[in-house]
Short mmCIF file of C-alpha atoms in Angstrom, two decimals:
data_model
loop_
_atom_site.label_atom_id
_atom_site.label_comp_id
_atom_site.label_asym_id
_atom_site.label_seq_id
_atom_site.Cartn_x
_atom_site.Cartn_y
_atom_site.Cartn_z
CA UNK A 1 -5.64 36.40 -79.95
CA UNK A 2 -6.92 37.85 -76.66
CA UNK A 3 -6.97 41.32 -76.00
CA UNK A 4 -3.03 43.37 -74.76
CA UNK A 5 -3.28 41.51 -71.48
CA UNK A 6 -5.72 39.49 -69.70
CA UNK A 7 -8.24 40.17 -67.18
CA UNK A 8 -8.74 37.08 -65.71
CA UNK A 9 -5.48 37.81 -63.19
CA UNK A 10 -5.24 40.87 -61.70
CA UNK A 11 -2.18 43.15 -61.78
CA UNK A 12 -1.08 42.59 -58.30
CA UNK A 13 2.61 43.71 -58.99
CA UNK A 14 1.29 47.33 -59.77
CA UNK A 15 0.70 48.30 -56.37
CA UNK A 16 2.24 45.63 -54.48
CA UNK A 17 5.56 46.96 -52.14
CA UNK A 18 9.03 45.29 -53.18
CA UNK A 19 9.02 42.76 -50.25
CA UNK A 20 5.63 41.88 -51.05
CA UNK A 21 6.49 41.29 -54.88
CA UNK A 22 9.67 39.19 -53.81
CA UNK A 23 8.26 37.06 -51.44
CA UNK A 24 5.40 35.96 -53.88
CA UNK A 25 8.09 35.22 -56.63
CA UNK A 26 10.79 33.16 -54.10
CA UNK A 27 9.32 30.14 -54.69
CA UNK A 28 10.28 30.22 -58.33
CA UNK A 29 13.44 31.59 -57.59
CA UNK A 30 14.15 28.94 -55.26
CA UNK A 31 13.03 26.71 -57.88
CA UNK A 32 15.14 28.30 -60.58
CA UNK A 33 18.16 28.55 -58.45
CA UNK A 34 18.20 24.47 -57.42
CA UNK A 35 17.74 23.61 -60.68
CA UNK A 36 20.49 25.47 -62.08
CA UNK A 37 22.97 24.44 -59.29
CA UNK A 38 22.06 21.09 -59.95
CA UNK A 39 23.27 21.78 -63.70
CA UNK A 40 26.93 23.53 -62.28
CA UNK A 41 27.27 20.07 -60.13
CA UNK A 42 26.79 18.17 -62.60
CA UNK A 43 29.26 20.03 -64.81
CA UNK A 44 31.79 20.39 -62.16
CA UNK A 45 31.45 16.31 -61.67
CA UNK A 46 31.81 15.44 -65.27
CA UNK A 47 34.20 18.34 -66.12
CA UNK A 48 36.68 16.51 -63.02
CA UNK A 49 35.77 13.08 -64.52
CA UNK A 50 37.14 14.42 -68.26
CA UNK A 51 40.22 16.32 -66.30
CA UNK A 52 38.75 19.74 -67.75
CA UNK A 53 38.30 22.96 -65.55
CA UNK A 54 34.54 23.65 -64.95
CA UNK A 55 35.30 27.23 -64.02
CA UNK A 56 36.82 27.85 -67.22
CA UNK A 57 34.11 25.86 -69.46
CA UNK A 58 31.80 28.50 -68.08
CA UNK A 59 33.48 31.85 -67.73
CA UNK A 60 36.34 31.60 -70.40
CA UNK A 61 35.49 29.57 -73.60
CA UNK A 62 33.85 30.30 -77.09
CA UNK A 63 31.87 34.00 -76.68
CA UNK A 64 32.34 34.55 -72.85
CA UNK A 65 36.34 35.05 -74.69
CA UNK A 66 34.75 37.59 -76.82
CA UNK A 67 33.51 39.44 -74.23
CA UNK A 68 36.11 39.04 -71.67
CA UNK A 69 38.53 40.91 -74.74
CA UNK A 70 35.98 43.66 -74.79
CA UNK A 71 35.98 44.34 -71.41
CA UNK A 72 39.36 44.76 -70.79
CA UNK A 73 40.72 46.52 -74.31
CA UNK A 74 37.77 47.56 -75.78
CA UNK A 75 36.42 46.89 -79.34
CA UNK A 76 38.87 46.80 -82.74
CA UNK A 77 40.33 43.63 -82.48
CA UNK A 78 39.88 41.24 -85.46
CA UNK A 79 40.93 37.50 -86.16
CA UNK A 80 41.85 36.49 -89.98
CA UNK A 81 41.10 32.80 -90.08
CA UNK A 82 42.58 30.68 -92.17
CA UNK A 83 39.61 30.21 -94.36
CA UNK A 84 38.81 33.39 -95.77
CA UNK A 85 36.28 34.49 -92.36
CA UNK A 86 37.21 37.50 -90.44
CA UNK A 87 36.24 37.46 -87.27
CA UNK A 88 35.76 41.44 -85.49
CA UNK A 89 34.83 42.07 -81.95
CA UNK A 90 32.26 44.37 -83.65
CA UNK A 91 29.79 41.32 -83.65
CA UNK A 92 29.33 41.40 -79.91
CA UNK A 93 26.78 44.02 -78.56
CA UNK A 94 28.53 46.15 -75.79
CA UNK A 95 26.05 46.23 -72.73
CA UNK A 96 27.28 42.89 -71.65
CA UNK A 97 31.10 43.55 -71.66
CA UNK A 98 30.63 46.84 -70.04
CA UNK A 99 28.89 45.75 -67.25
CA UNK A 100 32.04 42.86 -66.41
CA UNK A 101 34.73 46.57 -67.13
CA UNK A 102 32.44 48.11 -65.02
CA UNK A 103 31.85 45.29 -61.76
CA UNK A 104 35.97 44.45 -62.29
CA UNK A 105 37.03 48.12 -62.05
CA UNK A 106 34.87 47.66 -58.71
CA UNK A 107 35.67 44.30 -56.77
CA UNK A 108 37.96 42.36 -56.62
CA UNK A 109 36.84 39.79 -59.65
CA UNK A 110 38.59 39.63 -63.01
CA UNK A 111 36.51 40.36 -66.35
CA UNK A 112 35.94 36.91 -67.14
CA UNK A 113 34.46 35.90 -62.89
CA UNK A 114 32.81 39.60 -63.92
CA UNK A 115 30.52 38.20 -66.56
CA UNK A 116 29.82 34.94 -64.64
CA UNK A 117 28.88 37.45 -61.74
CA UNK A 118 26.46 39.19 -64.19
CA UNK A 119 24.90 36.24 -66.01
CA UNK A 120 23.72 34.53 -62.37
CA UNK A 121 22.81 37.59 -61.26
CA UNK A 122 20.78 38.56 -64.16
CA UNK A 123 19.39 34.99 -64.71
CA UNK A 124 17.89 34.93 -60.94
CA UNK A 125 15.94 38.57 -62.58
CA UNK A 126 14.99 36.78 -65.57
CA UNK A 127 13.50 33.99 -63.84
CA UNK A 128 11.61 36.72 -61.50
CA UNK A 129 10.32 38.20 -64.80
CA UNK A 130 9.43 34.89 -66.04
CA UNK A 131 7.28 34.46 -62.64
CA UNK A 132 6.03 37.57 -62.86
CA UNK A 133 4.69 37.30 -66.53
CA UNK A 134 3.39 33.86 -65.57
CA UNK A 135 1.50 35.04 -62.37
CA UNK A 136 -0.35 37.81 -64.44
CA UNK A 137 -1.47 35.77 -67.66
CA UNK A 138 -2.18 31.85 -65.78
CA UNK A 139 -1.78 32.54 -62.37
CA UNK A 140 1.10 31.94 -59.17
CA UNK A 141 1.81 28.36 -60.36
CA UNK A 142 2.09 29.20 -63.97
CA UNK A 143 4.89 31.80 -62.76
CA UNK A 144 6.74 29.28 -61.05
CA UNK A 145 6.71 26.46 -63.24
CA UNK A 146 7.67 28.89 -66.22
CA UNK A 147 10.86 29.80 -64.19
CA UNK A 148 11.65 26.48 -63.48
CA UNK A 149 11.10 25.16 -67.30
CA UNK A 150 12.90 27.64 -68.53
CA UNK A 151 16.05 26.89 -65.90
CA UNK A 152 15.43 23.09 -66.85
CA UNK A 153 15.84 23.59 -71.00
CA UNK A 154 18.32 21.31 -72.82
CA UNK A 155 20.40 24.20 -73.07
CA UNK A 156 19.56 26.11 -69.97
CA UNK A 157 23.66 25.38 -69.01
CA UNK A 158 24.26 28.47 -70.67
CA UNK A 159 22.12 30.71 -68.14
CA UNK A 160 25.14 29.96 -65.95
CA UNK A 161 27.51 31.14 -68.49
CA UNK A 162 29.54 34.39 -69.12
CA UNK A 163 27.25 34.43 -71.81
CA UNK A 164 24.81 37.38 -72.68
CA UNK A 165 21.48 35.53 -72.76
CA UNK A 166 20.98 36.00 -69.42
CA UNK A 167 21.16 39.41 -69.19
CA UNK A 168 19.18 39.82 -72.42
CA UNK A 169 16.11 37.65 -71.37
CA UNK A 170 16.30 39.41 -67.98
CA UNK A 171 15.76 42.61 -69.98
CA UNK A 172 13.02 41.63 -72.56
CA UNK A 173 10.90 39.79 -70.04
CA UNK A 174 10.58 42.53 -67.47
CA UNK A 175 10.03 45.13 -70.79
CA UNK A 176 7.45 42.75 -72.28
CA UNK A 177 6.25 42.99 -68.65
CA UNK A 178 6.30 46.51 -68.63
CA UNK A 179 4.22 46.55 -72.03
CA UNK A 180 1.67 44.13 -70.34
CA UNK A 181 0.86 46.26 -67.39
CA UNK A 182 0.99 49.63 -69.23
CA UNK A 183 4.25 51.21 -68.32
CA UNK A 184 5.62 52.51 -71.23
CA UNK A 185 8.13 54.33 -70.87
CA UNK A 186 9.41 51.64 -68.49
CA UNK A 187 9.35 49.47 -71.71
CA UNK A 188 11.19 51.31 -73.42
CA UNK A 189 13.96 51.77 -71.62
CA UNK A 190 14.08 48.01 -70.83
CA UNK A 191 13.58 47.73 -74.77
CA UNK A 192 16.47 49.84 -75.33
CA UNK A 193 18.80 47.96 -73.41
CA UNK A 194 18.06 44.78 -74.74
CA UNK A 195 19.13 46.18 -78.12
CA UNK A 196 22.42 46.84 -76.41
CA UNK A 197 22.55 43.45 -75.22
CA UNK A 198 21.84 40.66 -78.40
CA UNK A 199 20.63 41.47 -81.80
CA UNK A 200 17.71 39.99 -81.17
CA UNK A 201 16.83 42.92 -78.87
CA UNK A 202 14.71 44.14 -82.25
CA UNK A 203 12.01 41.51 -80.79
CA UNK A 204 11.99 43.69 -78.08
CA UNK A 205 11.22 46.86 -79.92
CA UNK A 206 8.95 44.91 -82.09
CA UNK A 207 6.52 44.28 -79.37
CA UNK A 208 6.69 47.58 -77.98
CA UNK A 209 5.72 48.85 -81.63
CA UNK A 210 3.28 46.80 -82.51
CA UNK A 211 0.94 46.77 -79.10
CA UNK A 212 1.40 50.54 -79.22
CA UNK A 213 0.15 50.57 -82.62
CA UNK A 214 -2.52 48.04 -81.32
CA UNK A 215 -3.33 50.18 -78.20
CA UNK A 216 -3.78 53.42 -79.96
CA UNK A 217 -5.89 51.83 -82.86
CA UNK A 218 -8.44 50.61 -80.61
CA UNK A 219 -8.23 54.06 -78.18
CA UNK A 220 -8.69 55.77 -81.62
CA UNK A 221 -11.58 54.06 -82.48
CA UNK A 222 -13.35 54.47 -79.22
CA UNK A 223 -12.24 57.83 -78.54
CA UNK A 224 -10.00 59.57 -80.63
CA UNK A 225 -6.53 60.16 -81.27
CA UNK A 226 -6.46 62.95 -78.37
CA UNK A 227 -8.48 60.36 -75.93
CA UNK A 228 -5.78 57.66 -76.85
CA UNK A 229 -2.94 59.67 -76.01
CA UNK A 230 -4.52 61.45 -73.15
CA UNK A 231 -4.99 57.83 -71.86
CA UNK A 232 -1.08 56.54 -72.36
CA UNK A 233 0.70 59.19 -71.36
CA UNK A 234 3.75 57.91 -71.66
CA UNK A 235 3.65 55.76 -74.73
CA UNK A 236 5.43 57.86 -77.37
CA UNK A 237 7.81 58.51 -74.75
CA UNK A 238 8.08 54.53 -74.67
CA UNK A 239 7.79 54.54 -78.48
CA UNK A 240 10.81 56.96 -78.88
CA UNK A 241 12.91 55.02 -76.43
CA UNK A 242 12.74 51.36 -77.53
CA UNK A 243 14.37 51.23 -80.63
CA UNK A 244 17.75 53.56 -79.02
CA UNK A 245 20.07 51.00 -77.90
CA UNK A 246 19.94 48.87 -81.01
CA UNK A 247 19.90 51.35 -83.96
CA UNK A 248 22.27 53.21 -81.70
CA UNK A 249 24.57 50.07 -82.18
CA UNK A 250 24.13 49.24 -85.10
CA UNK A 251 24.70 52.74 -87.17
CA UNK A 252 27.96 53.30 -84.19
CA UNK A 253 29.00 50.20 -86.66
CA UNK A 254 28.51 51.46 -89.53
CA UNK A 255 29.71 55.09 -89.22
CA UNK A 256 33.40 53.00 -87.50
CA UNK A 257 33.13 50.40 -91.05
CA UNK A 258 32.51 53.57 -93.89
CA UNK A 259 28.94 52.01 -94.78
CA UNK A 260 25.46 51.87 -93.59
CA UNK A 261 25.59 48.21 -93.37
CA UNK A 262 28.64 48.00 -91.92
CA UNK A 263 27.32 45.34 -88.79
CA UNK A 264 25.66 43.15 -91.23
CA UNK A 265 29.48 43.16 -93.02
CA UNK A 266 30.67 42.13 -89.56
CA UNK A 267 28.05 39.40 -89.16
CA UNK A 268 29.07 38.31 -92.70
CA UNK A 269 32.74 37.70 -91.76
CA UNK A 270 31.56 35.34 -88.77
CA UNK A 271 29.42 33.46 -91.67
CA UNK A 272 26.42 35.08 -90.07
CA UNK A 273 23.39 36.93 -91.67
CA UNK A 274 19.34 36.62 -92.59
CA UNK A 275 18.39 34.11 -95.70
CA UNK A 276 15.06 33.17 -94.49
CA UNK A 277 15.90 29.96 -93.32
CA UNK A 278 17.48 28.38 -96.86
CA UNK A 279 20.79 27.89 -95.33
CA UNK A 280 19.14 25.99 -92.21
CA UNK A 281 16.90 23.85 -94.73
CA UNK A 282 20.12 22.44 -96.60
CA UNK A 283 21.68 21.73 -93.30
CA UNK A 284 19.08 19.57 -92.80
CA UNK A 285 19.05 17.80 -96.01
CA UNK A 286 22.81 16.76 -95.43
CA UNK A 287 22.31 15.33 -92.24
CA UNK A 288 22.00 11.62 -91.05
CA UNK A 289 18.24 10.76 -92.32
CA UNK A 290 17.43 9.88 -88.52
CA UNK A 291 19.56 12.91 -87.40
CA UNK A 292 17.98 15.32 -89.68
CA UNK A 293 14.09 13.59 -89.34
CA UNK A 294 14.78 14.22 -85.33
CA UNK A 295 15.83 18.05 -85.79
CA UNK A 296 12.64 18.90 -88.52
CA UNK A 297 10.76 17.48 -85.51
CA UNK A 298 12.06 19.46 -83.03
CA UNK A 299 11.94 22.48 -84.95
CA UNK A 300 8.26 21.71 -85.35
CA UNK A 301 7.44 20.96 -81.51
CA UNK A 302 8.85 24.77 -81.41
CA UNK A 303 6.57 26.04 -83.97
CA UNK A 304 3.74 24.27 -82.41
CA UNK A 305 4.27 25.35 -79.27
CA UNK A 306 4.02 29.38 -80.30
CA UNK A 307 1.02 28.34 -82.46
CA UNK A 308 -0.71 26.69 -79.59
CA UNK A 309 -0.12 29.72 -77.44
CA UNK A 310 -1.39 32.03 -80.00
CA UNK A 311 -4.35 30.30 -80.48
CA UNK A 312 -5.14 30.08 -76.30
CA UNK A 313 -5.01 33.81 -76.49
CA UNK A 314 -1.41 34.52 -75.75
CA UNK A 315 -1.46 38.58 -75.01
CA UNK A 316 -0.36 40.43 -78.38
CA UNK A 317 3.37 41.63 -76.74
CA UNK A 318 4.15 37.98 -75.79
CA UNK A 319 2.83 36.63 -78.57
CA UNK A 320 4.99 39.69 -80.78
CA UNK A 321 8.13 39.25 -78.75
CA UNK A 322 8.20 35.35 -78.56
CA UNK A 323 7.49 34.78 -82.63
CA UNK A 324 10.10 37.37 -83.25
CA UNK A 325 12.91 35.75 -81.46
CA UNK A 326 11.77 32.16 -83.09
CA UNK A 327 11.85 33.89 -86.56
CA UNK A 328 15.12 35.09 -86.17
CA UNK A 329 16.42 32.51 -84.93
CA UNK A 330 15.27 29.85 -87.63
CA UNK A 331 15.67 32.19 -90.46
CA UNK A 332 19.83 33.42 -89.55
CA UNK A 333 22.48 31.53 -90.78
CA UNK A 334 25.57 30.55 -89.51
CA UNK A 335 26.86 28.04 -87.10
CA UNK A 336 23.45 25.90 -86.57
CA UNK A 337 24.23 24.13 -83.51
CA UNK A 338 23.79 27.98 -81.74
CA UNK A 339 19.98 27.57 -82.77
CA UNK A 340 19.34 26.34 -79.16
CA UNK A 341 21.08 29.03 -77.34
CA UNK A 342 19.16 31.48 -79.83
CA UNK A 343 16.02 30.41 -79.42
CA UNK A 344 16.10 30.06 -75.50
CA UNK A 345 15.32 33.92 -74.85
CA UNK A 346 11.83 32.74 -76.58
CA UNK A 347 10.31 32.20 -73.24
CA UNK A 348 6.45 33.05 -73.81
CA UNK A 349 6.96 29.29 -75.96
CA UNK A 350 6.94 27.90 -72.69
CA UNK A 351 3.64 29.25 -71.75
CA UNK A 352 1.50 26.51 -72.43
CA UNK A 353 3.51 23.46 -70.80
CA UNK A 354 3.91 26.25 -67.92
CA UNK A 355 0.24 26.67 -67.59
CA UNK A 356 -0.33 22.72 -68.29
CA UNK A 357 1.95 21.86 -65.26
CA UNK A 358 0.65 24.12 -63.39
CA UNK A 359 -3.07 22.08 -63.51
CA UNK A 360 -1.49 19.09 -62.29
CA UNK A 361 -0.93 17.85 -58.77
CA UNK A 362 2.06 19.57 -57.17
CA UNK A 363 4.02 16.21 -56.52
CA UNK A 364 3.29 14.69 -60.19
CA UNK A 365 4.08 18.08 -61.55
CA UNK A 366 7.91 18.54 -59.22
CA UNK A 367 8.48 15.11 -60.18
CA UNK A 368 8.04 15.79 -63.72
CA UNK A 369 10.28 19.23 -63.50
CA UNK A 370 12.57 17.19 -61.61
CA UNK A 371 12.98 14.56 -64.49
CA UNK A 372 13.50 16.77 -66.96
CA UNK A 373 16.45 19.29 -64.76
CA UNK A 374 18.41 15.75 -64.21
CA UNK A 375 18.51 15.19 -68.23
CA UNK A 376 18.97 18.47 -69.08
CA UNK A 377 21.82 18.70 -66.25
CA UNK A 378 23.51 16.07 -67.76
CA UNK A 379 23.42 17.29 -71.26
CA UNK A 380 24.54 20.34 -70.59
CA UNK A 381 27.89 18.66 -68.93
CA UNK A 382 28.01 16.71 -71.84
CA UNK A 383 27.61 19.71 -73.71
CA UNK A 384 29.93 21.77 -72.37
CA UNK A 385 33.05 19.30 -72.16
CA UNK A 386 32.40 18.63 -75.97
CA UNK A 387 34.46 19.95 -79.04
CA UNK A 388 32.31 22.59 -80.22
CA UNK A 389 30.49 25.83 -78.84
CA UNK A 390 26.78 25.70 -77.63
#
């Protein structure tokens, strides 16, 4: 693994003026943004087609319901299911809701046109992160093809949903960012908010822990403990921070439940919870041979595709971040066609094909992008319009 962040690229965003930084990212927001319209008019085509309501498939259907409830009457509602599973608001991280109470109590836009106000918002940031962190480790073309893979993914509908992945990549990226150039305490705030976002936000911590850990062990060795910390200022500062906004969460949980474990209780009513992937496995098993065959495949294209980044030298908070989110994600239980949607905060996985395209002629490389935003445009209609919840 290469050292905490490359030197081939330097850190132009450091001392660069806000104009300067946005105008060097715009092509990969423009990029990001076309693709992702393309994916709401396809929806809205195939949504009038099946005589469904495109505004409501995205804003008010499956989670974005969830959060809509929290925003406007708070948390402490529960639904008893028929089944035995008990379903409490208490699953949903708050950050997300808050910010739709707090944009509604503002404008003019209901909760629900709230959150889809947030999630583009915050998905035009991600994808600026996703530039950014692209620019510094490959390059300017990395950056934008990174944005615009990660706005073309199968599932990449739900960036455009009142969904919270949005706002949670938006979040990690720029604090995995913030570890890469050195700003701690930056980081940690970023880190802290992501664990108010998705549970997943621990990835977050995790690679502000670990390249801390990493940092000071080398500084130590070169110069002593003293040197170290003389040298990052603020990284116990950032160290202290990151971890606020999820435990924060999570024991606010348990102290309103009567136990300690009181949010993985929650989790457990939704059928949700950590088995190291056995749960996953037997879903597999009882598939269609050719169904099952085709997801064992996918899962290891995934698993390749961190390996392969690792092994290019993949700086130590992408690589942290990125393999925490994919080992969360295969190892929870739980409703298994989510596995998608979980896994797509897991940008630095896109790293490599980012940095492949990037090598390639610009017109063989658009028309490659462009390919693959039609098909996933279309599957995320079909998607969407189907039965169950991505």
């Amino acid at each position: 693994m290469n050292d905490l962040a490359p030197a081939a690229v330097p850190d132009r965003t450091r001392d660069a003026a806000f104009p300067a930084a946005l105008r060097r990212a715009a092509p990969a927001l423009t990029a990001y943004a076309a693709i992702r319209l393309l994916g709401v008019l396809v929806l809205v085509i195939w949504s009038s087609a099946n005589g469904k309501d495109w505004h409501t498939l995205l804003s008010a259907r499956w989670d974005a319901l969830w959060y809509t409830g929290i925003a406007e009457r708070g948390y402490g509602y529960t639904l008893h299911l028929a089944n035995g599973a008990v379903h409490s608001n208490l699953a949903f991280f708050p950050l997300f809701p808050w910010l739709e109470r707090g944009l509604a109590a503002v404008t003019p836009l209901s909760a629900a046109d709230a959150g889809l106000a947030v999630a583009w918002c915050a998905s035009l940031a991600a994808a600026w992160a996703l530039y950014a962190t692209g620019e510094r480790v490959h390059g300017p073309r990395t950056g934008v093809a990174l944005a615009a893979l990660w706005a073309a993914l199968p599932v990449g509908v739900v960036q455009s949903m009142a969904y919270s992945e949005s706002l949670f990549t938006a979040l990690a990226a720029w604090g995995v960012y913030a570890v890469l150039t050195g700003r701690w305490v930056t980081a940690g705030v970023l880190a802290s908010l992501a664990g108010l976002t998705r549970p997943v936000g621990a990835a977050v911590v995790a690679a502000v822990w670990i390249t801390a850990a990493v940092t000071l062990w080398r500084a130590h060795r070169s110069g002593g403990i003293r040197t170290a910390l003389r040298a990052h200022r603020g990284l116990p500062a950032g160290v202290l921070l990151a971890p606020l906004g999820w435990c924060g969460y999570f024991l606010w949980v348990g102290a309103r439940q009567g136990g300690f474990t009181g949010y993985l209780d929650v989790q457990g009513g939704w059928g949700n919870g950590f088995d190291g992937g056995v749960a996953f496995t037997r879903f597999l098993f009882h598939l269609p041979p050719a169904a099952g065959l085709g997801l064992a495949l996918g899962v290891a294209l995934v698993i390749w595709l961190y390996v392969h980044g690792v092994r290019r030298g993949q700086p130590l908070p992408l690589a942290v971040y990125g393999g925490t989110v994919l080992l969360m994600a295969l190892t929870a239980k739980g409703y298994f066609g989510s596995k998608p949607r979980l896994m797509m905060p897991a940008y630095p996985l896109l790293l490599p094909l980012a940095a492949g395209l990037a090598k390639w002629r610009p017109v063989r490389s658009w028309l490659v992008v462009g390919l693959v935003a039609a098909a996933s445009a279309a599957y995320g209609a079909f998607w969407l319009n189907g039965s169950g919840p991505p």
